[in-house]
Coordinates of C-alpha atoms and ligand atoms in Angstrom, one line a residue:
L270 CA 56.4 33.4 6.8
V271 CA 55.0 35.4 4.1
T272 CA 56.3 39.2 5.5
A273 CA 59.7 37.5 6.8
L274 CA 60.6 36.6 3.1
L275 CA 59.4 39.6 1.8
M276 CA 61.3 40.9 4.7
A277 CA 64.6 39.4 3.4
G278 CA 64.0 40.0 -0.4
T279 CA 63.3 36.6 -1.4
A280 CA 61.1 36.6 -4.6
T281 CA 58.0 34.2 -4.4
A282 CA 55.4 33.1 -7.0
Q283 CA 52.7 34.9 -6.6
T284 CA 49.4 33.3 -7.2
A285 CA 47.8 34.6 -10.8
T286 CA 45.0 36.8 -10.2
M287 CA 43.1 34.8 -12.5
T288 CA 43.3 31.0 -10.9
P289 CA 39.9 30.1 -10.5
D290 CA 39.1 30.3 -6.9
I291 CA 37.3 27.4 -7.0
G292 CA 38.4 24.0 -7.9
T293 CA 41.7 23.0 -6.5
P294 CA 40.8 20.1 -4.3
F295 CA 40.6 20.9 -0.4
N296 CA 40.9 18.7 2.4
A297 CA 40.9 20.8 5.5
V298 CA 43.3 20.2 7.9
T299 CA 42.4 17.9 11.1
A300 CA 45.6 17.8 12.7
E301 CA 44.3 19.0 16.2
A302 CA 40.8 16.2 15.2
D303 CA 40.4 13.9 18.2
Y304 CA 39.4 11.1 15.4
I305 CA 40.4 9.7 12.4
R306 CA 38.7 9.7 8.5
R307 CA 40.0 7.6 5.9
E308 CA 37.6 7.8 2.9
V309 CA 38.7 3.8 0.4
M310 CA 37.4 2.7 -2.6
I311 CA 36.4 -0.7 -1.5
P312 CA 36.5 -3.8 -4.9
M313 CA 33.1 -6.3 -4.8
R314 CA 33.8 -9.3 -6.4
D315 CA 32.4 -7.8 -10.1
G316 CA 35.0 -5.4 -10.0
V317 CA 32.7 -2.4 -8.6
K318 CA 34.1 0.0 -5.7
L319 CA 32.4 1.5 -3.6
Y320 CA 33.1 4.7 -1.3
T321 CA 33.4 3.7 2.0
V322 CA 34.6 6.2 5.1
I323 CA 35.9 4.6 7.9
V324 CA 35.9 7.1 11.3
M325 CA 37.5 6.3 14.9
K326 CA 38.5 7.8 17.3
K327 CA 43.1 8.0 17.3
G328 CA 44.8 5.6 19.2
T329 CA 41.9 2.8 18.6
Q330 CA 42.9 -0.6 18.9
D331 CA 41.2 -3.9 18.7
G332 CA 37.9 -1.9 17.9
P333 CA 34.7 -3.5 16.7
I334 CA 33.4 -2.4 14.0
L335 CA 30.0 -1.0 13.2
L336 CA 29.1 -0.9 9.4
T337 CA 26.4 1.0 7.8
R338 CA 24.8 0.2 3.8
T339 CA 23.3 3.0 3.0
V340 CA 21.3 4.8 -0.3
Y341 CA 22.4 8.3 1.8
N342 CA 25.3 9.6 1.4
A343 CA 28.1 7.8 3.2
A344 CA 30.4 11.6 2.7
R345 CA 27.6 13.3 4.4
N346 CA 26.7 10.9 7.8
T347 CA 30.3 11.5 8.4
S348 CA 31.2 15.3 7.9
R349 CA 27.8 16.1 10.2
N350 CA 29.6 19.3 11.2
P351 CA 32.9 20.4 10.3
S352 CA 34.6 19.6 13.4
Q353 CA 37.9 18.8 15.4
Q354 CA 35.6 16.2 17.7
I355 CA 34.3 12.8 16.1
T356 CA 30.7 13.6 18.3
E357 CA 30.0 16.4 16.2
I358 CA 31.2 15.0 12.1
L359 CA 29.1 11.8 13.0
P360 CA 25.8 11.4 13.9
V361 CA 24.2 11.4 17.6
S362 CA 23.4 8.2 17.1
D363 CA 26.9 6.6 17.0
R364 CA 28.2 8.9 20.5
E365 CA 27.9 6.2 22.7
F366 CA 29.7 3.5 20.1
V367 CA 33.1 5.1 19.1
T368 CA 33.2 7.5 22.3
D369 CA 34.0 3.5 23.5
G370 CA 36.6 2.5 20.6
Y371 CA 33.9 1.2 18.4
I372 CA 35.4 1.7 14.2
R373 CA 32.5 3.5 12.5
V374 CA 31.9 2.8 8.6
Y375 CA 29.5 3.6 6.6
Q376 CA 29.3 2.8 2.7
D377 CA 27.6 4.2 -0.3
V378 CA 26.0 0.9 -2.0
R379 CA 26.8 0.8 -5.2
G380 CA 25.9 3.2 -7.8
R381 CA 24.5 5.6 -5.3
N382 CA 26.3 9.5 -4.3
K383 CA 30.3 8.6 -4.4
S384 CA 30.1 4.8 -5.2
E385 CA 30.7 2.8 -8.7
G386 CA 27.9 0.9 -10.3
D387 CA 24.0 0.4 -11.3
Y388 CA 21.8 1.6 -8.6
V389 CA 18.7 -0.4 -8.7
M390 CA 16.1 0.5 -5.8
T391 CA 15.6 -2.4 -3.8
R392 CA 18.3 -4.3 -5.8
P393 CA 16.6 -8.0 -5.2
L394 CA 18.8 -10.9 -4.5
K395 CA 20.8 -13.1 -7.3
G396 CA 18.2 -15.6 -8.2
P397 CA 15.5 -14.5 -11.3
L398 CA 14.7 -10.7 -10.6
N399 CA 18.4 -10.2 -10.3
P400 CA 20.8 -12.6 -12.9
T401 CA 23.3 -10.2 -12.4
P402 CA 26.1 -11.9 -9.9
V403 CA 25.8 -9.4 -6.9
D404 CA 23.4 -8.4 -4.4
H405 CA 22.9 -6.2 -1.3
S406 CA 24.6 -9.7 0.5
T407 CA 27.0 -10.0 -1.2
D408 CA 28.0 -6.4 -1.4
A409 CA 28.2 -6.9 2.1
Y410 CA 29.8 -10.0 2.3
D411 CA 32.8 -8.5 0.2
T412 CA 32.7 -5.1 2.1
I413 CA 33.5 -6.9 5.6
D414 CA 35.4 -9.6 4.2
W415 CA 38.1 -6.8 2.9
L416 CA 37.2 -4.4 6.1
V417 CA 38.6 -7.2 8.9
K418 CA 41.4 -7.7 6.4
N419 CA 43.0 -4.2 6.1
V420 CA 41.3 -1.9 8.9
K421 CA 44.2 -2.6 11.2
E422 CA 42.7 -0.6 13.9
S423 CA 40.2 -3.7 14.0
N424 CA 39.4 -7.0 16.5
G425 CA 37.9 -8.4 13.2
N426 CA 34.5 -8.5 14.4
V427 CA 31.5 -6.4 12.7
A428 CA 27.9 -5.4 13.8
I429 CA 26.0 -3.9 10.7
T430 CA 22.9 -1.6 11.9
G431 CA 20.7 1.3 9.6
S432 CA 17.7 2.4 9.6
S433 CA 14.8 2.0 6.5
Y434 CA 16.9 1.7 3.3
P435 CA 19.9 0.6 5.1
G436 CA 17.9 -1.3 8.0
F437 CA 16.7 -3.0 4.4
T438 CA 21.0 -4.0 4.1
S439 CA 21.6 -4.8 7.1
L440 CA 18.6 -7.5 6.9
M441 CA 20.4 -8.4 3.5
A442 CA 23.3 -9.1 4.9
L443 CA 21.9 -12.0 6.8
V444 CA 21.6 -13.6 3.5
D445 CA 24.9 -15.9 3.9
P446 CA 26.7 -13.8 6.1
H447 CA 30.5 -13.6 6.3
P448 CA 31.2 -15.0 9.3
A449 CA 32.9 -11.7 10.8
L450 CA 29.4 -10.7 10.8
K451 CA 28.3 -11.3 14.3
A452 CA 25.3 -9.1 15.3
A453 CA 22.9 -7.1 13.5
V454 CA 20.3 -4.7 14.8
P455 CA 18.5 -3.7 11.0
M456 CA 16.1 -0.4 12.3
S457 CA 12.3 -0.4 10.6
P458 CA 13.8 -2.4 7.7
M459 CA 11.7 -1.9 4.5
V460 CA 10.9 -5.6 3.9
D461 CA 8.0 -6.3 1.9
G462 CA 7.0 -3.1 0.0
W463 CA 3.8 -3.9 -1.2
I464 CA 2.2 -5.5 2.5
G465 CA 3.1 -3.1 4.8
D466 CA 6.6 -0.7 4.3
D467 CA 7.0 2.0 1.4
W468 CA 5.0 2.2 -1.4
F469 CA 2.0 -0.1 -1.3
H470 CA -0.1 -0.9 1.8
N471 CA -2.2 -3.9 1.3
G472 CA -2.6 -2.9 -1.7
A473 CA -3.1 0.9 -1.9
F474 CA -0.6 3.3 -3.3
R475 CA 1.6 5.4 -1.2
Q476 CA 1.8 8.3 -3.8
T477 CA 3.5 10.7 -1.8
M478 CA 6.3 8.9 -1.9
L479 CA 6.6 9.3 -5.8
D480 CA 8.9 12.5 -4.5
Y481 CA 11.3 9.6 -3.1
F482 CA 12.3 8.5 -6.1
T483 CA 13.3 12.2 -8.3
G484 CA 14.9 12.4 -4.9
Q485 CA 16.9 9.1 -4.9
T486 CA 16.8 7.8 -8.8
A487 CA 16.8 11.4 -10.6
S488 CA 20.3 11.4 -10.5
K489 CA 23.1 9.6 -8.5
N490 CA 23.0 12.5 -5.9
D491 CA 20.4 14.0 -3.6
G492 CA 17.9 15.0 -6.2
D493 CA 14.7 17.1 -5.1
P494 CA 11.2 16.2 -5.0
V495 CA 9.0 16.3 -7.8
A496 CA 9.0 19.8 -9.3
M497 CA 4.8 20.6 -8.9
G498 CA 3.4 24.1 -8.8
R499 CA 1.8 24.2 -5.6
R500 CA 2.3 23.0 -2.4
D501 CA -0.6 21.9 -1.0
Y502 CA -0.5 18.1 -1.9
Y503 CA -3.9 17.4 -1.6
A504 CA -4.9 19.5 -4.0
E505 CA -2.6 19.2 -6.5
Y506 CA -2.6 15.2 -6.4
L507 CA -6.9 15.9 -6.5
A508 CA -6.6 18.1 -9.5
A509 CA -4.0 15.5 -11.6
G510 CA -6.9 12.9 -11.2
S511 CA -5.0 9.3 -10.9
A512 CA -1.6 8.9 -9.5
G513 CA -0.8 7.5 -13.0
A514 CA -2.2 11.1 -14.9
Y515 CA 0.3 12.4 -12.2
V516 CA 2.8 10.5 -12.8
E517 CA 2.4 11.2 -16.3
K518 CA 2.1 15.1 -15.7
Y519 CA 5.4 15.4 -14.4
G520 CA 7.0 13.1 -16.4
L521 CA 8.3 11.0 -13.9
D522 CA 7.5 8.0 -15.9
Q523 CA 10.9 9.1 -17.2
L524 CA 12.7 7.3 -14.8
P525 CA 13.0 3.5 -14.3
G526 CA 12.0 2.7 -10.7
V527 CA 8.7 4.7 -11.2
R528 CA 7.7 2.1 -14.2
K529 CA 8.7 -0.9 -12.4
L530 CA 6.2 0.2 -9.9
M531 CA 3.2 1.0 -11.9
E532 CA 3.6 -2.1 -13.7
H533 CA 3.2 -4.4 -11.0
P534 CA 0.6 -2.9 -8.9
A535 CA -0.6 -6.3 -7.3
Y536 CA 1.1 -8.7 -5.0
D537 CA 2.4 -10.6 -7.9
S538 CA 5.9 -12.7 -8.0
W539 CA 7.9 -9.6 -8.4
W540 CA 6.9 -8.5 -4.8
Q541 CA 6.5 -11.9 -3.8
G542 CA 10.1 -12.6 -4.8
Q543 CA 11.6 -9.4 -3.3
A544 CA 9.7 -10.2 0.6
L545 CA 12.5 -10.2 2.8
D546 CA 10.9 -12.1 6.2
K547 CA 10.2 -14.9 3.2
I548 CA 13.2 -15.2 1.7
L549 CA 14.9 -14.3 5.2
G550 CA 12.2 -17.3 6.8
G551 CA 13.6 -20.2 4.8
R552 CA 17.2 -19.7 5.9
P553 CA 19.1 -20.6 9.1
L554 CA 19.4 -18.2 11.7
T555 CA 22.9 -17.8 12.6
V556 CA 24.0 -13.8 13.9
P557 CA 22.6 -12.9 16.7
T558 CA 19.4 -10.0 15.4
M559 CA 17.9 -6.9 17.2
L560 CA 14.8 -5.2 15.2
V561 CA 13.6 -2.4 16.5
V562 CA 10.8 -0.3 14.7
G563 CA 8.8 2.4 16.8
Q564 CA 5.5 2.0 17.6
W565 CA 3.9 5.1 15.2
D566 CA 6.8 4.4 12.3
Q567 CA 4.8 6.0 9.3
E568 CA 7.4 4.7 7.0
D569 CA 7.9 0.9 7.8
S570 CA 5.9 -0.7 10.3
Y571 CA 5.8 -3.8 8.4
G572 CA 8.9 -4.9 8.5
A573 CA 10.1 -5.5 11.7
P574 CA 7.2 -7.5 12.9
A575 CA 6.9 -9.8 10.1
V576 CA 10.4 -10.4 9.9
Y577 CA 10.5 -11.5 14.1
R578 CA 7.3 -13.4 12.7
A579 CA 9.5 -15.5 10.2
L580 CA 12.3 -15.7 12.1
E581 CA 11.1 -16.6 16.2
P582 CA 10.2 -20.2 15.0
K583 CA 13.2 -20.9 14.7
D584 CA 15.2 -19.0 17.7
K585 CA 14.6 -22.0 20.0
D586 CA 16.2 -20.8 22.9
N587 CA 15.2 -17.6 22.8
K588 CA 18.9 -16.2 22.3
L589 CA 19.5 -14.8 18.9
L590 CA 17.0 -13.1 17.9
S591 CA 15.2 -9.7 20.0
L592 CA 12.3 -7.5 19.1
V593 CA 12.3 -4.0 20.4
I594 CA 9.6 -1.5 19.7
G595 CA 10.5 2.0 21.1
P596 CA 8.1 5.5 20.7
W597 CA 9.1 6.5 17.8
R598 CA 8.7 7.7 14.4
H599 CA 10.4 6.3 11.1
S600 CA 14.5 6.0 12.8
G601 CA 13.4 8.2 15.8
V602 CA 15.4 5.6 17.7
N603 CA 18.0 7.3 16.1
Y604 CA 17.4 10.3 17.3
D605 CA 16.2 12.6 20.8
G606 CA 13.1 10.3 22.0
S607 CA 12.4 11.9 25.0
S608 CA 9.0 12.6 22.8
L609 CA 6.4 12.9 19.8
G610 CA 4.1 15.6 18.7
V611 CA 2.4 16.3 22.0
L612 CA 3.1 13.3 23.8
R613 CA 6.4 13.2 25.8
F614 CA 8.0 10.4 27.5
A615 CA 10.4 9.4 30.1
G616 CA 13.4 11.1 29.1
D617 CA 15.3 10.0 25.6
T618 CA 14.0 6.7 25.1
G619 CA 16.3 6.5 21.9
L620 CA 19.2 7.2 23.9
Q621 CA 18.1 4.9 27.0
F622 CA 18.0 2.2 23.8
R623 CA 20.9 2.7 22.4
R624 CA 23.0 3.0 25.6
D625 CA 21.2 0.6 27.6
V626 CA 20.5 -1.7 25.2
M627 CA 22.3 -1.9 21.6
K628 CA 25.7 -0.9 23.1
P629 CA 25.8 -4.3 25.9
F630 CA 24.3 -5.8 23.6
L631 CA 27.1 -5.0 20.6
D632 CA 29.7 -6.1 23.2
S633 CA 28.5 -9.2 24.1
H634 CA 28.8 -10.5 20.2
L635 CA 32.2 -8.6 19.1
R636 CA 34.4 -7.9 22.7
A637 CA 36.3 -10.7 23.5
N638 CA 35.7 -9.3 27.3
A639 CA 32.1 -7.8 27.7
K640 CA 30.1 -8.4 29.9
P641 CA 27.5 -10.7 28.7
F642 CA 24.8 -9.1 28.2
D643 CA 21.2 -11.2 28.4
A644 CA 19.1 -9.8 25.6
P645 CA 15.8 -9.0 26.0
P646 CA 13.5 -11.4 23.3
V647 CA 11.0 -8.4 23.3
L648 CA 11.4 -5.0 24.5
T649 CA 8.8 -2.6 24.3
Y650 CA 8.2 1.1 26.1
A651 CA 4.4 0.7 27.6
V652 CA 3.3 4.1 26.1
G653 CA 0.8 5.9 28.8
A654 CA 2.8 3.7 31.5
D655 CA 6.4 5.1 30.9
R656 CA 8.2 2.0 31.1
W657 CA 10.6 -0.3 29.2
E658 CA 9.3 -3.6 29.5
R659 CA 10.2 -7.0 29.1
H660 CA 8.8 -10.4 27.6
D661 CA 9.5 -13.2 26.1
R662 CA 7.1 -13.2 23.8
F663 CA 5.3 -10.6 21.6
P664 CA 2.2 -10.5 21.6
A665 CA 2.6 -11.0 25.4
G666 CA -1.3 -10.0 25.1
E667 CA -4.4 -12.7 24.9
T668 CA -6.7 -11.7 21.8
V669 CA -10.0 -10.1 22.8
N670 CA -12.5 -9.2 20.7
L671 CA -14.3 -5.4 21.0
Y672 CA -17.0 -5.4 18.7
L673 CA -18.7 -2.5 17.0
D674 CA -22.2 -2.1 18.3
D675 CA -24.9 -0.2 18.6
R676 CA -25.6 3.4 18.6
F677 CA -21.6 3.3 17.4
S678 CA -21.0 1.9 20.7
L679 CA -17.7 -0.6 21.9
S680 CA -18.5 -4.2 23.7
L681 CA -16.7 -7.0 24.8
N682 CA -20.1 -9.0 23.6
A683 CA -21.0 -9.9 20.2
P684 CA -23.8 -8.3 18.5
A685 CA -26.7 -10.5 18.3
A686 CA -28.7 -8.2 15.9
K687 CA -30.0 -10.3 12.6
S688 CA -29.0 -7.6 10.5
A689 CA -27.1 -4.2 11.3
H690 CA -25.0 -1.7 9.7
D691 CA -23.7 2.2 9.7
D692 CA -23.8 4.0 6.4
Y693 CA -22.0 6.9 4.9
V694 CA -21.2 8.2 1.6
S695 CA -17.9 7.9 0.5
D696 CA -17.2 10.6 -2.1
P697 CA -14.0 10.3 -3.6
A698 CA -14.2 14.0 -5.2
H699 CA -13.6 14.9 -1.0
P700 CA -10.9 12.1 0.1
V701 CA -10.6 12.0 3.8
P702 CA -7.3 14.0 4.4
F703 CA -5.1 12.3 6.1
V704 CA -4.0 15.2 8.4
P705 CA -5.9 18.4 7.8
V706 CA -5.5 20.1 4.3
P707 CA -3.4 22.2 3.2
V708 CA -0.9 19.0 2.9
N709 CA 2.6 19.9 3.2
M710 CA 5.1 16.4 2.4
R711 CA 7.6 18.2 1.9
D712 CA 7.0 19.6 6.0
R713 CA 9.5 17.2 8.2
P714 CA 8.0 17.8 11.6
M715 CA 4.6 17.2 10.1
W716 CA 5.7 13.7 8.8
G717 CA 7.4 12.6 11.8
A718 CA 4.3 13.1 13.9
W719 CA 1.6 12.7 11.0
L720 CA 0.6 8.8 13.3
V721 CA -0.1 10.4 16.6
S722 CA -1.8 13.4 15.2
D723 CA -5.4 14.1 16.4
Q724 CA -7.8 12.3 14.9
R725 CA -10.8 14.7 16.1
H726 CA -10.6 16.1 11.9
A727 CA -11.9 12.8 11.0
S728 CA -14.3 11.3 13.2
T729 CA -16.5 14.8 12.3
R730 CA -16.4 14.3 9.6
P731 CA -20.0 12.5 8.1
D732 CA -18.0 10.1 6.0
V733 CA -16.1 8.6 8.6
V734 CA -17.9 6.6 11.5
A735 CA -16.3 6.7 14.8
Y736 CA -17.3 3.6 17.6
V737 CA -16.6 4.7 20.7
S738 CA -16.9 2.9 24.5
A739 CA -17.5 4.0 28.2
P740 CA -14.8 5.8 30.0
L741 CA -12.4 2.9 31.0
Q742 CA -12.7 1.5 34.6
A743 CA -8.8 0.3 34.9
P744 CA -5.9 0.4 33.0
L745 CA -6.2 -1.8 29.4
Q746 CA -2.6 -2.7 28.4
I747 CA -2.4 -3.7 24.4
H748 CA 0.2 -5.7 23.5
G749 CA 0.7 -7.2 20.0
Q750 CA -0.7 -6.4 16.8
P751 CA -4.3 -5.5 16.8
E752 CA -6.3 -7.4 14.0
A753 CA -9.1 -5.2 12.3
N754 CA -11.6 -7.3 11.3
L755 CA -13.9 -5.4 9.4
F756 CA -17.5 -6.6 7.9
A757 CA -18.3 -4.1 4.7
S758 CA -19.9 -3.7 1.7
T759 CA -20.3 -1.0 -1.1
S760 CA -22.5 0.2 -3.2
G761 CA -19.1 0.4 -5.6
T762 CA -17.4 -2.4 -7.2
D763 CA -14.1 -1.7 -5.7
S764 CA -13.0 0.3 -2.0
D765 CA -10.8 1.1 0.7
W766 CA -11.4 0.2 3.6
V767 CA -9.5 2.2 6.8
V768 CA -9.7 1.3 10.0
K769 CA -8.5 3.6 13.0
L770 CA -7.9 1.8 16.7
I771 CA -7.8 5.1 19.2
D772 CA -7.2 6.1 22.7
V773 CA -9.4 9.3 23.0
F774 CA -8.3 11.1 26.0
P775 CA -10.5 12.9 29.3
E776 CA -12.1 16.3 27.5
E777 CA -10.6 18.3 30.6
N778 CA -6.8 18.4 31.4
S779 CA -5.9 21.8 32.5
D780 CA -2.0 21.0 33.3
K781 CA -1.7 19.5 29.7
P782 CA -4.6 21.0 27.9
E783 CA -2.8 20.2 24.8
L784 CA -3.9 16.7 25.4
A785 CA -7.7 17.7 26.3
G786 CA -10.1 15.4 24.2
L787 CA -6.9 13.7 21.7
Q788 CA -8.1 11.1 19.6
L789 CA -4.3 9.5 19.7
G790 CA -4.0 6.5 17.0
I791 CA -2.9 3.3 18.7
G792 CA -3.1 2.0 15.6
M793 CA -4.6 2.7 12.0
E794 CA -3.7 1.0 8.8
I795 CA -5.7 0.4 5.0
F796 CA -6.9 -2.6 3.3
R797 CA -7.4 -1.9 -1.3
G798 CA -11.3 -3.9 -1.4
R799 CA -10.0 -5.8 -4.7
Y800 CA -7.5 -7.9 -2.9
V801 CA -10.0 -9.5 -0.7
K802 CA -10.0 -12.7 -2.2
G803 CA -5.8 -12.4 -2.3
F804 CA -3.2 -10.3 -2.8
D805 CA -2.3 -11.5 -6.4
T806 CA -6.1 -12.3 -7.5
P807 CA -7.9 -8.2 -7.8
G808 CA -11.5 -8.3 -8.7
P809 CA -14.0 -6.6 -8.5
L810 CA -16.9 -6.8 -5.1
T811 CA -20.1 -7.5 -5.3
P812 CA -22.1 -3.7 -4.8
G813 CA -24.3 -4.2 -1.4
K814 CA -22.0 -7.7 -0.2
A815 CA -20.5 -7.1 3.4
E816 CA -16.7 -9.1 2.8
R817 CA -14.5 -9.4 5.9
Y818 CA -11.8 -8.0 5.6
R819 CA -9.1 -9.1 7.9
F820 CA -5.9 -7.2 8.7
L821 CA -3.0 -6.6 11.1
L822 CA -2.4 -2.8 12.7
P823 CA 1.0 -2.2 13.3
G824 CA 2.3 -3.4 16.6
V825 CA 2.4 -1.9 20.1
N826 CA 2.6 -1.9 23.9
H827 CA -0.4 0.3 25.0
V828 CA -1.4 0.9 28.1
I829 CA -5.2 3.1 27.8
P830 CA -5.3 4.5 31.6
A831 CA -8.6 4.6 33.5
G832 CA -10.9 7.6 32.6
H833 CA -9.7 7.5 28.9
R834 CA -11.7 5.8 26.1
L835 CA -11.7 3.7 23.2
M836 CA -12.6 4.2 19.9
V837 CA -12.7 2.8 16.4
Q838 CA -12.8 5.3 13.0
V839 CA -13.5 3.8 9.9
Q840 CA -13.5 5.2 6.1
S841 CA -12.7 4.9 2.8
S842 CA -10.0 7.0 2.0
W843 CA -6.6 8.9 3.3
F844 CA -5.7 11.3 1.0
P845 CA -3.1 12.2 -0.6
L846 CA -0.7 9.7 2.1
Y847 CA -3.0 6.8 0.0
D848 CA -4.2 7.2 -3.9
R849 CA -8.2 7.7 -4.2
N850 CA -9.8 4.3 -4.9
P851 CA -12.4 5.2 -7.9
Q852 CA -14.7 2.8 -6.5
T853 CA -15.9 1.5 -9.8
F854 CA -13.4 -1.9 -10.7
V855 CA -10.5 -1.0 -13.2
P856 CA -7.9 -3.5 -13.6
N857 CA -5.3 -1.0 -12.9
I858 CA -6.1 2.1 -10.6
F859 CA -3.3 4.2 -11.9
H860 CA -5.2 4.0 -15.0
A861 CA -8.3 5.2 -13.1
Q862 CA -10.5 7.8 -15.3
S863 CA -12.2 10.6 -14.2
K864 CA -15.5 9.1 -15.0
D865 CA -15.1 6.1 -12.7
Y866 CA -14.4 8.1 -10.0
V867 CA -17.7 7.4 -8.1
K868 CA -19.9 7.8 -4.7
A869 CA -20.0 4.7 -3.4
T870 CA -22.5 4.1 0.2
Q871 CA -20.2 2.3 2.3
G872 CA -22.1 -0.1 4.6
V873 CA -20.3 -1.1 8.2
W874 CA -21.8 -4.4 9.9
R875 CA -22.0 -4.8 13.1
D876 CA -24.5 -8.1 13.7
A877 CA -24.2 -11.9 14.6
V878 CA -23.4 -13.0 11.4
R879 CA -21.7 -9.7 10.1
P880 CA -19.8 -8.8 13.7
S881 CA -17.3 -6.7 12.7
H882 CA -14.6 -6.2 15.4
I883 CA -10.5 -5.4 16.5
A884 CA -8.8 -8.9 17.8
I885 CA -7.0 -6.6 20.3
P886 CA -3.9 -8.6 22.2
V887 CA -4.9 -7.4 25.9
V888 CA -2.4 -8.0 28.5
G889 CA -4.5 -10.2 31.5
G890 CA -6.7 -11.0 28.4
A891 CA -10.7 -11.3 29.0
A892 CA -10.6 -10.8 32.5
A893 CA -8.8 -7.6 32.0
A894 CA -10.8 -6.3 29.0
K895 CA -13.9 -7.0 31.9
A896 CA -12.3 -5.4 34.0
A897 CA -11.6 -1.9 31.9
L898 CA -14.9 -2.1 29.8
G899 CA -17.6 -3.6 32.0
N900 CA -18.9 -5.2 29.6
Ligands
LIG1098 N1 11.7 4.6 3.8 C1 12.5 5.0 3.3 C2 12.3 3.8 2.1 C3 13.1 2.5 2.7 C4 13.3 1.7 1.7 C5 12.4 1.8 0.1 C6 12.4 3.1 0.2 C7 12.2 4.0 0.6 C8 13.8 5.2 3.8 O1 13.9 6.1 5.0 O2 14.7 4.7 4.1

């Protein structure tokens, strides 16, 4: 055209050489696109507008809406690759939905990325902790209300989904839900940040989450991890001293979110008032809900089973609530689920779930003429047997106690000795690493798969005690949440206790050498000793006195084949994932001083009055356990 105009002798205005080359708005031309992508600002009841992206295939009519409310950048979620294809611009996990007429909606929560308003990390519901008129429940309500009135291609039915933080916002939408909200699929939701999700586990602080604060709150847009001088988090955190000293060293106390966390080290009313399982448990369940979590969820293993426990009694006919556990890392359900670390599964388990379960579940609730779908009350992937299983309840196993016994063995019989314990020395100057050093928390594949990483590096340390069974004579299936019942003493006045239930693979495997001798964590968890009398009543431990520590390990369906062995490991640090317990009682561990960090002699008790054991939900109960363990 330019040449033609020049040839015709017509003068055209030239672009001035010094016109800045960056700064003019650019909108990619998507004339050939198979999709419509609309950006809108949806007004909330307080006037704040939330940035929302609506994506659908061209020609969509009567489409159900699938909504995600996120802190992870709605614009980026809807522009994965520059492309004219809907399946390229949206995450892989949306494929089955948008290619079958769903309208996909992503929204930045208030205050993040392109949305207006204030961002408050895991904003509490309106009430004592939140005197404003808005929260994630009202924002979900107002958003759904706007969508069903303004998206002309929709059929007026909405479902909400998302993993982790968006799992939390999915659950929040269930508090006083909008009538158009017809189903919810919260994945790995953050439910209680103190008991077992992101920030603490049973009171032990997950200090590596501090990177998350700079990433999420140092700026409205995505920030960077903490600017520290080395990549080995083990060395870095050890050099800093306490988590509080690390925070001060890098100026993280400028961030209100970090300060709030550090002002509430115990399970006080601030945490209790935000516990979403308890909040939802106090309300009617009206929206069909499918809770999803990974068996090896390294961030939010607590939330989904806890909400299931709180809501299940309300689901009288087993029609409204489902629990799904797959062989996944945190959020792994939305990616390729054919492997995790060295483990391989029977095909892409993430796709299998999304295509064969989630999609028909949503169709049945959002589409008038959809086939009815008999949603499984409990759907779990049996690791080790490589099959999906449907059950009416979770757990399907019956409790069998597995006792820590003489000579570092495991037994189905309670110990008879009058007084017996195994000792080790826990030294905060040499904490047990959670993965072999150097520990690089920015290594995402490492972090994603660490819960299936080989625990041999720990069982060979002198500050870890390991109890192991004989090779199983028959397969043993664990379905549910094992419960650690540890009787333990310390020579100090505070202590951490880590209990790991492990599947030990046979020593030889020439077909799959990567599995030979593998010590695979079935479920592993930590408990901070100062809370033995109650999560809101920290107190010093009495040196030498064995206390009983009871805590749940994550939910699993795990089949341990014949020939494998069971192992239980106990240790007193898990660094740098958890901050070190100084082993001297101090009012607030965030501010422990170097003199407080002392070596302690730890005792794991295994006698008639202090029978340390794991209560394991075994399919087939005592008889099946006896057939496998033979004693
Ligand atoms: N586990 C992350 C998170 C959720 C909620 C609060 C803070 C962190 C996440 O992956 O979203």
